[in-house]
């Protein structure tokens, strides 16, 4: 999607962390490390550093003062992240109460490089963008968007990148709604709570896309221009290439649905489109039968 050049961006809820200056120390047993790695795949955050090691160090805060207007969001990926956060926050301020959810923005929206400390443990770029329920924060290393294109074969485009942000914002809404507390996200399989959680976040992302061009800055200027069919196709493509079946085919060449944690390409596209067409109120992935997923 394209930002209106004169839309004002607010960087107050977004932080940027420099590269972690610590060095890797220690180490745990192989069993512990493997167990934490598998859990990382479910939670979307690298917990392997908890096995008696990981990066021990600090990160400096860096300025996002360059991100003042929509024109910067159209030219710079970090400013695009700021703009996406602004639009999503404006959308959910109105939409969350309509779903019976008391809304508060994520505690932090963190842009980082390579690795960072989180309320879920040490995170690295290898885990991809993620939401951490304990600290209610979103973490994104923007290099992931390059990986989407080069390693996963995504078509790219700004909406495909903002779809990723909208998906993580969806997890924040789920956390506020209590979904994270009442579901078993360690379970796997095509109808598991893990997959239902991810598909609902995809649906919430689609719902935002439909309303995105109506979200406004502090002066009432709309953040984004109306979405185009080509941009929606880019977002659907991004959802597809990170489906569990597609990733398994690229890796081992074998698809094992019983190990799925995020859903198939078909499921992810379907639920993004459900939100796109019918809004956030249509995103109840938990009360339907497995055949309907």
PDB file of N, CA and C in Angstrom, residues 49 51 65 103-104 120 127 135 178 203 206 228 239 251 258:
ATOM      1  N   UNK A  49      18.677 -19.340  23.792  1.00  0.00           N
ATOM      2  CA  UNK A  49      19.624 -18.652  24.652  1.00  0.00           C
ATOM      3  C   UNK A  49      19.367 -18.886  26.122  1.00  0.00           C
ATOM      4  N   UNK A  51      19.180 -21.710  27.501  1.00  0.00           N
ATOM      5  CA  UNK A  51      19.840 -22.947  27.918  1.00  0.00           C
ATOM      6  C   UNK A  51      21.242 -22.662  28.442  1.00  0.00           C
ATOM      7  N   UNK A  65      13.896   9.657  14.079  1.00  0.00           N
ATOM      8  CA  UNK A  65      13.472  11.021  13.761  1.00  0.00           C
ATOM      9  C   UNK A  65      13.315  11.257  12.261  1.00  0.00           C
ATOM     10  N   UNK A 103      -9.023  -2.075  24.570  1.00  0.00           N
ATOM     11  CA  UNK A 103      -7.796  -1.919  23.784  1.00  0.00           C
ATOM     12  C   UNK A 103      -6.737  -1.085  24.490  1.00  0.00           C
ATOM     13  N   UNK A 104      -5.517  -1.517  24.337  1.00  0.00           N
ATOM     14  CA  UNK A 104      -4.316  -0.738  24.667  1.00  0.00           C
ATOM     15  C   UNK A 104      -3.277  -1.104  23.622  1.00  0.00           C
ATOM     16  N   UNK A 120      10.287 -12.738  26.334  1.00  0.00           N
ATOM     17  CA  UNK A 120      10.194 -14.171  26.054  1.00  0.00           C
ATOM     18  C   UNK A 120      11.576 -14.826  25.990  1.00  0.00           C
ATOM     19  N   UNK A 127      14.253 -16.228  13.949  1.00  0.00           N
ATOM     20  CA  UNK A 127      12.883 -16.567  14.344  1.00  0.00           C
ATOM     21  C   UNK A 127      11.848 -15.820  13.525  1.00  0.00           C
ATOM     22  N   UNK A 135       5.584  -9.549  27.563  1.00  0.00           N
ATOM     23  CA  UNK A 135       5.867  -8.106  27.607  1.00  0.00           C
ATOM     24  C   UNK A 135       4.983  -7.309  26.642  1.00  0.00           C
ATOM     25  N   UNK A 178      -7.558 -12.557  25.768  1.00  0.00           N
ATOM     26  CA  UNK A 178      -7.389 -13.748  26.586  1.00  0.00           C
ATOM     27  C   UNK A 178      -7.165 -15.025  25.805  1.00  0.00           C
ATOM     28  N   UNK A 203      -6.490 -13.459   9.663  1.00  0.00           N
ATOM     29  CA  UNK A 203      -7.801 -12.878   9.393  1.00  0.00           C
ATOM     30  C   UNK A 203      -7.866 -11.436   9.883  1.00  0.00           C
ATOM     31  N   UNK A 206      -6.152  -9.226   7.430  1.00  0.00           N
ATOM     32  CA  UNK A 206      -6.976  -8.934   6.272  1.00  0.00           C
ATOM     33  C   UNK A 206      -8.035  -7.885   6.568  1.00  0.00           C
ATOM     34  N   UNK A 228      -4.836  -1.657  -3.840  1.00  0.00           N
ATOM     35  CA  UNK A 228      -5.057  -2.128  -5.212  1.00  0.00           C
ATOM     36  C   UNK A 228      -5.091  -3.650  -5.232  1.00  0.00           C
ATOM     37  N   UNK A 239       1.455 -14.566   2.510  1.00  0.00           N
ATOM     38  CA  UNK A 239       0.807 -15.534   3.398  1.00  0.00           C
ATOM     39  C   UNK A 239       1.031 -16.958   2.900  1.00  0.00           C
ATOM     40  N   UNK A 251      12.113 -27.462   2.607  1.00  0.00           N
ATOM     41  CA  UNK A 251      13.135 -28.012   3.485  1.00  0.00           C
ATOM     42  C   UNK A 251      13.421 -29.474   3.191  1.00  0.00           C
ATOM     43  N   UNK A 258       0.783 -33.069  10.732  1.00  0.00           N
ATOM     44  CA  UNK A 258       0.670 -33.211  12.186  1.00  0.00           C
ATOM     45  C   UNK A 258       1.681 -32.343  12.936  1.00  0.00           C
TER      46      UNK A 258
END
